[in-house]
Amino acid sequence: MEKFYVQGPTCLNGEIFISGAKNSALPILFATLLTTKPIELQNVPSLSDIDTAIQILRKLGATIKRSSSIYIDTSTVNNYKALFSTVTTMRASIWALGPLLIRFGCGEILLPGGCAIGKRPIDLHIKGLRKLGAEINLEKNSIKAQIDNQLKGAYISMESISVGATITIMITATLVSGITIIKNAAKEPEIVDTANFLNTIGAKIKGAGSNVITIEGVTNLSGGVYRILPDRIETGTFLIAAAVSGGHVTCFNTLPNLLNVILSKLYEAGADIKIGVDWISLKMQGRPKALNIDTAPYPGFPTDMQSQFSLLNVVAEGKSIVKETIFENRFMYIPELIRMGANITIRSNYAIFQGVNSLQGTKVKATDLRSAVSLVLAGCVAKGTTIIDDIYHIDRGYENIENKLTSIGAVIKRIDSK
Ligand code: EPZ
């Protein structure tokens, strides 16, 4: 298994070019199943989750070429069953079900997996598809969907906010006759990006980014070219790298207005922040101030930045509390930080921090994608050597992470400990 070997403490200074957003590229890749015309996607990050999605599409019969862009031709798709093991390695696979159903009148996928941050049920996805008129049956390890009578647009009021279920319903309703209204929709920028992509190829989606999305079904979609949104979580992660190491990092090819709540929290921590149209620069003199954080659906504080801000609180001056309200098991990395010398107490979905002067390098284990990078950053600021195990989590969501970190002064090496 590959590990990262990190030497600290280092002060992280330099320039980072942000990649495209994983959580935009994934739904958009699966949404290409809705059309038979050629699609070119630009700014798609090179990540293992993207490779998995491409693999699934190819096994369904799509023809996909990758150079600086990804070229997708789904006219060759001839299989409505995504029953390959790769489907279970990634939560995003669920987004194949709706398009397969629309395309073939039936679809079947293995139950999608994901990381260990929570049970990750898919009941809201299923309820949404049933509201559109689909017949859904949960088999032992798979989900079967079929259209007995024609699907019709529906009024769907989400019982709770779900990024994934909002996307499932939105992309499926694109080709369902009539009007579909999604009430209490999730508002993440990646949902807006998916809607913008679909509208580029002929869909009629309004209100994405608000809590009411209206989709007027069309009969077919065309082809086109689309550029994926920059990754706001990667941006936030590299800003935190500067904030926790007393450094100065500038992120280019990003969109500051996607990070409003993250930037206001970093200001509160005492960072000196400058922003331009497509760049953000953060400088931290000395230790950050401690911050109280409650995660929430967008535009609230993103749960995908929870572990990075927890690391800030670990090295900050003062006491703070982080409350995780989205996932039930997203503090798995805390014991690893405590082994590095952090002073943290967990009470149900709260973590209480007392900032410490320094951390000590040791062996730690990554548990999920976002906290894995926080352990790497902890290694960058800790005294001595930190070895992070199970780094396959990181490769799922961060493109070229060791090169990007090395470019800002980290001492990091990928070692393969067979
Ligand atoms: C998406 O996951 C993202 N993944 C997650 O990013 C992100 O943390 C999450 O949205 C919240 O922003 C992708 O986009 C691939 P949800 P998703 O449906 O869609 C519950 C990362 O690191 N729920 O908004 O799974 C669910 O258990 C990943 O990039 C149901 O109960 O999130 C959770 O408690 C991690 N039933 C809450 O809703 C359902 O049918 C929010 O989940 C669906 C969700």
PDB file of C-alpha atoms in Angstrom, residues 158-349:
ATOM      1  CA  MET A 158     -37.358  16.887  -0.450  1.00  0.00           C
ATOM      2  CA  GLU A 159     -37.851  15.758   3.173  1.00  0.00           C
ATOM      3  CA  SER A 160     -34.207  16.693   3.817  1.00  0.00           C
ATOM      4  CA  ILE A 161     -31.484  18.463   1.832  1.00  0.00           C
ATOM      5  CA  SER A 162     -29.412  16.058  -0.280  1.00  0.00           C
ATOM      6  CA  VAL A 163     -26.852  17.053  -2.926  1.00  0.00           C
ATOM      7  CA  GLY A 164     -26.897  13.601  -4.481  1.00  0.00           C
ATOM      8  CA  ALA A 165     -30.664  13.138  -4.573  1.00  0.00           C
ATOM      9  CA  THR A 166     -31.194  16.663  -5.944  1.00  0.00           C
ATOM     10  CA  ILE A 167     -28.822  15.792  -8.794  1.00  0.00           C
ATOM     11  CA  THR A 168     -30.428  12.371  -9.432  1.00  0.00           C
ATOM     12  CA  ILE A 169     -33.878  13.950  -9.783  1.00  0.00           C
ATOM     13  CA  MET A 170     -32.660  16.981 -11.767  1.00  0.00           C
ATOM     14  CA  ILE A 171     -30.717  15.026 -14.390  1.00  0.00           C
ATOM     15  CA  THR A 172     -33.436  12.390 -14.797  1.00  0.00           C
ATOM     16  CA  ALA A 173     -36.253  14.953 -15.097  1.00  0.00           C
ATOM     17  CA  THR A 174     -34.350  16.654 -17.939  1.00  0.00           C
ATOM     18  CA  LEU A 175     -35.910  14.137 -20.385  1.00  0.00           C
ATOM     19  CA  VAL A 176     -39.205  13.490 -18.547  1.00  0.00           C
ATOM     20  CA  SER A 177     -42.222  15.107 -20.230  1.00  0.00           C
ATOM     21  CA  GLY A 178     -43.911  17.829 -18.228  1.00  0.00           C
ATOM     22  CA  ILE A 179     -42.683  20.093 -15.459  1.00  0.00           C
ATOM     23  CA  THR A 180     -40.737  18.797 -12.452  1.00  0.00           C
ATOM     24  CA  ILE A 181     -40.303  21.021  -9.424  1.00  0.00           C
ATOM     25  CA  ILE A 182     -37.777  20.107  -6.729  1.00  0.00           C
ATOM     26  CA  LYS A 183     -38.576  21.914  -3.474  1.00  0.00           C
ATOM     27  CA  ASN A 184     -35.978  22.085  -0.640  1.00  0.00           C
ATOM     28  CA  ALA A 185     -33.312  21.353  -3.255  1.00  0.00           C
ATOM     29  CA  ALA A 186     -29.620  21.414  -2.304  1.00  0.00           C
ATOM     30  CA  LYS A 187     -27.906  24.622  -3.527  1.00  0.00           C
ATOM     31  CA  GLU A 188     -24.261  23.564  -3.939  1.00  0.00           C
ATOM     32  CA  PRO A 189     -22.313  25.225  -6.810  1.00  0.00           C
ATOM     33  CA  GLU A 190     -21.675  21.762  -8.267  1.00  0.00           C
ATOM     34  CA  ILE A 191     -25.451  21.366  -8.756  1.00  0.00           C
ATOM     35  CA  VAL A 192     -25.493  24.700 -10.614  1.00  0.00           C
ATOM     36  CA  ASP A 193     -22.569  23.479 -12.736  1.00  0.00           C
ATOM     37  CA  THR A 194     -24.442  20.277 -13.618  1.00  0.00           C
ATOM     38  CA  ALA A 195     -27.549  22.279 -14.556  1.00  0.00           C
ATOM     39  CA  ASN A 196     -25.451  24.680 -16.647  1.00  0.00           C
ATOM     40  CA  PHE A 197     -23.891  21.732 -18.484  1.00  0.00           C
ATOM     41  CA  LEU A 198     -27.311  20.213 -19.235  1.00  0.00           C
ATOM     42  CA  ASN A 199     -28.725  23.567 -20.363  1.00  0.00           C
ATOM     43  CA  THR A 200     -25.705  23.917 -22.702  1.00  0.00           C
ATOM     44  CA  ILE A 201     -26.859  20.749 -24.508  1.00  0.00           C
ATOM     45  CA  GLY A 202     -30.534  21.668 -24.673  1.00  0.00           C
ATOM     46  CA  ALA A 203     -32.095  21.070 -21.252  1.00  0.00           C
ATOM     47  CA  LYS A 204     -34.529  23.527 -19.677  1.00  0.00           C
ATOM     48  CA  ILE A 205     -33.524  23.809 -16.019  1.00  0.00           C
ATOM     49  CA  LYS A 206     -34.211  26.928 -13.952  1.00  0.00           C
ATOM     50  CA  GLY A 207     -33.426  27.801 -10.331  1.00  0.00           C
ATOM     51  CA  ALA A 208     -30.373  25.591  -9.757  1.00  0.00           C
ATOM     52  CA  GLY A 209     -28.531  27.108  -6.787  1.00  0.00           C
ATOM     53  CA  SER A 210     -31.806  28.054  -5.115  1.00  0.00           C
ATOM     54  CA  ASN A 211     -34.015  25.779  -3.028  1.00  0.00           C
ATOM     55  CA  VAL A 212     -36.550  25.429  -5.866  1.00  0.00           C
ATOM     56  CA  ILE A 213     -35.367  23.906  -9.145  1.00  0.00           C
ATOM     57  CA  THR A 214     -37.796  23.734 -12.088  1.00  0.00           C
ATOM     58  CA  ILE A 215     -37.126  21.368 -14.973  1.00  0.00           C
ATOM     59  CA  GLU A 216     -39.207  21.435 -18.174  1.00  0.00           C
ATOM     60  CA  GLY A 217     -38.716  18.062 -19.828  1.00  0.00           C
ATOM     61  CA  VAL A 218     -37.378  18.065 -23.420  1.00  0.00           C
ATOM     62  CA  THR A 219     -37.418  15.185 -25.903  1.00  0.00           C
ATOM     63  CA  ASN A 220     -33.694  14.980 -26.566  1.00  0.00           C
ATOM     64  CA  LEU A 221     -30.356  16.629 -25.907  1.00  0.00           C
ATOM     65  CA  SER A 222     -27.572  17.670 -28.267  1.00  0.00           C
ATOM     66  CA  GLY A 223     -23.800  17.532 -27.923  1.00  0.00           C
ATOM     67  CA  GLY A 224     -21.471  20.332 -26.908  1.00  0.00           C
ATOM     68  CA  VAL A 225     -18.386  21.567 -25.065  1.00  0.00           C
ATOM     69  CA  TYR A 226     -18.394  22.386 -21.349  1.00  0.00           C
ATOM     70  CA  ARG A 227     -15.730  23.594 -18.873  1.00  0.00           C
ATOM     71  CA  ILE A 228     -15.966  22.207 -15.344  1.00  0.00           C
ATOM     72  CA  LEU A 229     -16.101  24.621 -12.386  1.00  0.00           C
ATOM     73  CA  PRO A 230     -12.937  25.076 -10.243  1.00  0.00           C
ATOM     74  CA  ASP A 231     -12.763  22.974  -7.073  1.00  0.00           C
ATOM     75  CA  ARG A 232     -13.747  25.136  -4.093  1.00  0.00           C
ATOM     76  CA  ILE A 233     -12.744  22.429  -1.591  1.00  0.00           C
ATOM     77  CA  GLU A 234      -9.255  22.027  -3.078  1.00  0.00           C
ATOM     78  CA  THR A 235      -8.961  25.834  -2.957  1.00  0.00           C
ATOM     79  CA  GLY A 236     -10.009  25.921   0.701  1.00  0.00           C
ATOM     80  CA  THR A 237      -7.592  23.113   1.510  1.00  0.00           C
ATOM     81  CA  PHE A 238      -4.575  24.992   0.131  1.00  0.00           C
ATOM     82  CA  LEU A 239      -5.633  28.214   1.893  1.00  0.00           C
ATOM     83  CA  ILE A 240      -5.710  26.212   5.124  1.00  0.00           C
ATOM     84  CA  ALA A 241      -2.180  24.948   4.288  1.00  0.00           C
ATOM     85  CA  ALA A 242      -0.964  28.541   4.538  1.00  0.00           C
ATOM     86  CA  ALA A 243      -3.140  29.321   7.571  1.00  0.00           C
ATOM     87  CA  VAL A 244      -1.846  26.408   9.690  1.00  0.00           C
ATOM     88  CA  SER A 245       1.834  26.789   8.713  1.00  0.00           C
ATOM     89  CA  GLY A 246       2.140  30.595   9.060  1.00  0.00           C
ATOM     90  CA  GLY A 247       2.712  30.770   5.321  1.00  0.00           C
ATOM     91  CA  HIS A 248       1.542  32.635   2.251  1.00  0.00           C
ATOM     92  CA  VAL A 249      -0.256  30.769  -0.566  1.00  0.00           C
ATOM     93  CA  THR A 250      -1.985  32.098  -3.672  1.00  0.00           C
ATOM     94  CA  CYS A 251      -4.545  29.879  -5.441  1.00  0.00           C
ATOM     95  CA  PHE A 252      -5.087  30.616  -9.160  1.00  0.00           C
ATOM     96  CA  ASN A 253      -7.834  29.329 -11.542  1.00  0.00           C
ATOM     97  CA  THR A 254     -10.454  29.464  -8.790  1.00  0.00           C
ATOM     98  CA  LEU A 255     -13.656  31.418  -8.047  1.00  0.00           C
ATOM     99  CA  PRO A 256     -13.608  33.397  -4.749  1.00  0.00           C
ATOM    100  CA  ASN A 257     -17.393  33.777  -4.667  1.00  0.00           C
ATOM    101  CA  LEU A 258     -17.703  30.003  -4.161  1.00  0.00           C
ATOM    102  CA  LEU A 259     -15.851  30.266  -0.861  1.00  0.00           C
ATOM    103  CA  ASN A 260     -17.611  33.126   0.921  1.00  0.00           C
ATOM    104  CA  VAL A 261     -18.162  31.345   4.241  1.00  0.00           C
ATOM    105  CA  ILE A 262     -14.685  29.747   4.150  1.00  0.00           C
ATOM    106  CA  LEU A 263     -13.035  33.122   3.531  1.00  0.00           C
ATOM    107  CA  SER A 264     -15.029  34.852   6.284  1.00  0.00           C
ATOM    108  CA  LYS A 265     -13.914  32.144   8.736  1.00  0.00           C
ATOM    109  CA  LEU A 266     -10.286  32.551   7.636  1.00  0.00           C
ATOM    110  CA  TYR A 267     -10.545  36.326   8.148  1.00  0.00           C
ATOM    111  CA  GLU A 268     -11.904  35.581  11.645  1.00  0.00           C
ATOM    112  CA  ALA A 269      -8.835  33.377  12.258  1.00  0.00           C
ATOM    113  CA  GLY A 270      -6.645  36.407  11.573  1.00  0.00           C
ATOM    114  CA  ALA A 271      -5.571  35.691   7.996  1.00  0.00           C
ATOM    115  CA  ASP A 272      -4.592  38.480   5.613  1.00  0.00           C
ATOM    116  CA  ILE A 273      -6.599  37.653   2.427  1.00  0.00           C
ATOM    117  CA  LYS A 274      -6.514  39.310  -0.977  1.00  0.00           C
ATOM    118  CA  ILE A 275      -8.824  38.239  -3.829  1.00  0.00           C
ATOM    119  CA  GLY A 276      -9.069  38.829  -7.578  1.00  0.00           C
ATOM    120  CA  VAL A 277     -11.435  37.615 -10.259  1.00  0.00           C
ATOM    121  CA  ASP A 278      -9.938  34.117 -10.349  1.00  0.00           C
ATOM    122  CA  TRP A 279      -7.393  34.037  -7.528  1.00  0.00           C
ATOM    123  CA  ILE A 280      -7.200  34.148  -3.718  1.00  0.00           C
ATOM    124  CA  SER A 281      -4.075  34.895  -1.678  1.00  0.00           C
ATOM    125  CA  LEU A 282      -3.801  34.084   2.028  1.00  0.00           C
ATOM    126  CA  LYS A 283      -1.033  35.078   4.422  1.00  0.00           C
ATOM    127  CA  MET A 284      -0.974  34.070   8.108  1.00  0.00           C
ATOM    128  CA  GLN A 285       1.390  35.776  10.550  1.00  0.00           C
ATOM    129  CA  GLY A 286       1.992  33.428  13.503  1.00  0.00           C
ATOM    130  CA  ARG A 287      -0.700  31.144  14.931  1.00  0.00           C
ATOM    131  CA  PRO A 288      -4.351  31.414  13.773  1.00  0.00           C
ATOM    132  CA  LYS A 289      -7.136  32.309  16.199  1.00  0.00           C
ATOM    133  CA  ALA A 290      -9.468  29.445  17.191  1.00  0.00           C
ATOM    134  CA  LEU A 291     -12.827  29.242  15.352  1.00  0.00           C
ATOM    135  CA  ASN A 292     -16.224  27.753  16.207  1.00  0.00           C
ATOM    136  CA  ILE A 293     -17.622  25.904  13.179  1.00  0.00           C
ATOM    137  CA  ASP A 294     -21.037  24.346  12.473  1.00  0.00           C
ATOM    138  CA  THR A 295     -21.194  22.470   9.177  1.00  0.00           C
ATOM    139  CA  ALA A 296     -24.339  23.004   7.096  1.00  0.00           C
ATOM    140  CA  PRO A 297     -25.699  22.635   3.552  1.00  0.00           C
ATOM    141  CA  TYR A 298     -24.519  25.316   1.070  1.00  0.00           C
ATOM    142  CA  PRO A 299     -24.209  28.278   1.450  1.00  0.00           C
ATOM    143  CA  GLY A 300     -23.401  27.221   5.031  1.00  0.00           C
ATOM    144  CA  PHE A 301     -20.006  25.936   6.131  1.00  0.00           C
ATOM    145  CA  PRO A 302     -19.132  22.916   3.939  1.00  0.00           C
ATOM    146  CA  THR A 303     -18.728  19.563   5.677  1.00  0.00           C
ATOM    147  CA  ASP A 304     -15.935  18.816   3.178  1.00  0.00           C
ATOM    148  CA  MET A 305     -13.856  21.538   4.883  1.00  0.00           C
ATOM    149  CA  GLN A 306     -14.538  20.317   8.428  1.00  0.00           C
ATOM    150  CA  SER A 307     -11.331  18.333   8.944  1.00  0.00           C
ATOM    151  CA  GLN A 308      -9.154  21.099   7.449  1.00  0.00           C
ATOM    152  CA  PHE A 309     -10.567  23.681   9.871  1.00  0.00           C
ATOM    153  CA  SER A 310     -10.259  21.192  12.708  1.00  0.00           C
ATOM    154  CA  LEU A 311      -6.514  21.142  11.993  1.00  0.00           C
ATOM    155  CA  LEU A 312      -6.519  24.954  12.160  1.00  0.00           C
ATOM    156  CA  ASN A 313      -8.145  24.727  15.603  1.00  0.00           C
ATOM    157  CA  VAL A 314      -5.569  22.127  16.681  1.00  0.00           C
ATOM    158  CA  VAL A 315      -2.706  24.617  16.197  1.00  0.00           C
ATOM    159  CA  ALA A 316      -4.708  27.806  16.965  1.00  0.00           C
ATOM    160  CA  GLU A 317      -4.552  29.972  20.068  1.00  0.00           C
ATOM    161  CA  GLY A 318      -7.528  29.252  22.296  1.00  0.00           C
ATOM    162  CA  LYS A 319     -10.491  26.907  22.692  1.00  0.00           C
ATOM    163  CA  SER A 320     -13.036  26.082  19.972  1.00  0.00           C
ATOM    164  CA  ILE A 321     -15.871  23.734  19.028  1.00  0.00           C
ATOM    165  CA  VAL A 322     -16.583  22.079  15.674  1.00  0.00           C
ATOM    166  CA  LYS A 323     -20.081  20.655  15.156  1.00  0.00           C
ATOM    167  CA  GLU A 324     -20.680  18.191  12.283  1.00  0.00           C
ATOM    168  CA  THR A 325     -24.351  18.234  11.253  1.00  0.00           C
ATOM    169  CA  ILE A 326     -24.267  16.489   7.842  1.00  0.00           C
ATOM    170  CA  PHE A 327     -22.586  13.110   8.335  1.00  0.00           C
ATOM    171  CA  GLU A 328     -22.764  10.906  11.405  1.00  0.00           C
ATOM    172  CA  ASN A 329     -19.189   9.636  11.344  1.00  0.00           C
ATOM    173  CA  ARG A 330     -16.934  12.402  10.132  1.00  0.00           C
ATOM    174  CA  PHE A 331     -14.543  12.642  13.120  1.00  0.00           C
ATOM    175  CA  MET A 332     -12.692   9.366  12.441  1.00  0.00           C
ATOM    176  CA  TYR A 333      -9.436  11.288  11.887  1.00  0.00           C
ATOM    177  CA  ILE A 334      -9.501  12.943  15.353  1.00  0.00           C
ATOM    178  CA  PRO A 335      -7.751  10.052  17.191  1.00  0.00           C
ATOM    179  CA  GLU A 336      -4.949  10.277  14.603  1.00  0.00           C
ATOM    180  CA  LEU A 337      -4.461  13.987  15.368  1.00  0.00           C
ATOM    181  CA  ILE A 338      -4.507  13.250  19.125  1.00  0.00           C
ATOM    182  CA  ARG A 339      -1.658  10.784  18.563  1.00  0.00           C
ATOM    183  CA  MET A 340       0.276  13.693  17.039  1.00  0.00           C
ATOM    184  CA  GLY A 341      -0.242  15.719  20.235  1.00  0.00           C
ATOM    185  CA  ALA A 342      -3.548  17.501  19.520  1.00  0.00           C
ATOM    186  CA  ASN A 343      -5.820  18.321  22.485  1.00  0.00           C
ATOM    187  CA  ILE A 344      -9.325  17.322  21.322  1.00  0.00           C
ATOM    188  CA  THR A 345     -12.390  15.866  23.067  1.00  0.00           C
ATOM    189  CA  ILE A 346     -15.294  14.382  21.102  1.00  0.00           C
ATOM    190  CA  ARG A 347     -18.875  14.626  22.433  1.00  0.00           C
ATOM    191  CA  SER A 348     -21.343  12.979  19.963  1.00  0.00           C
ATOM    192  CA  ASN A 349     -21.223  15.254  16.885  1.00  0.00           C
TER     193      ASN A 349
END
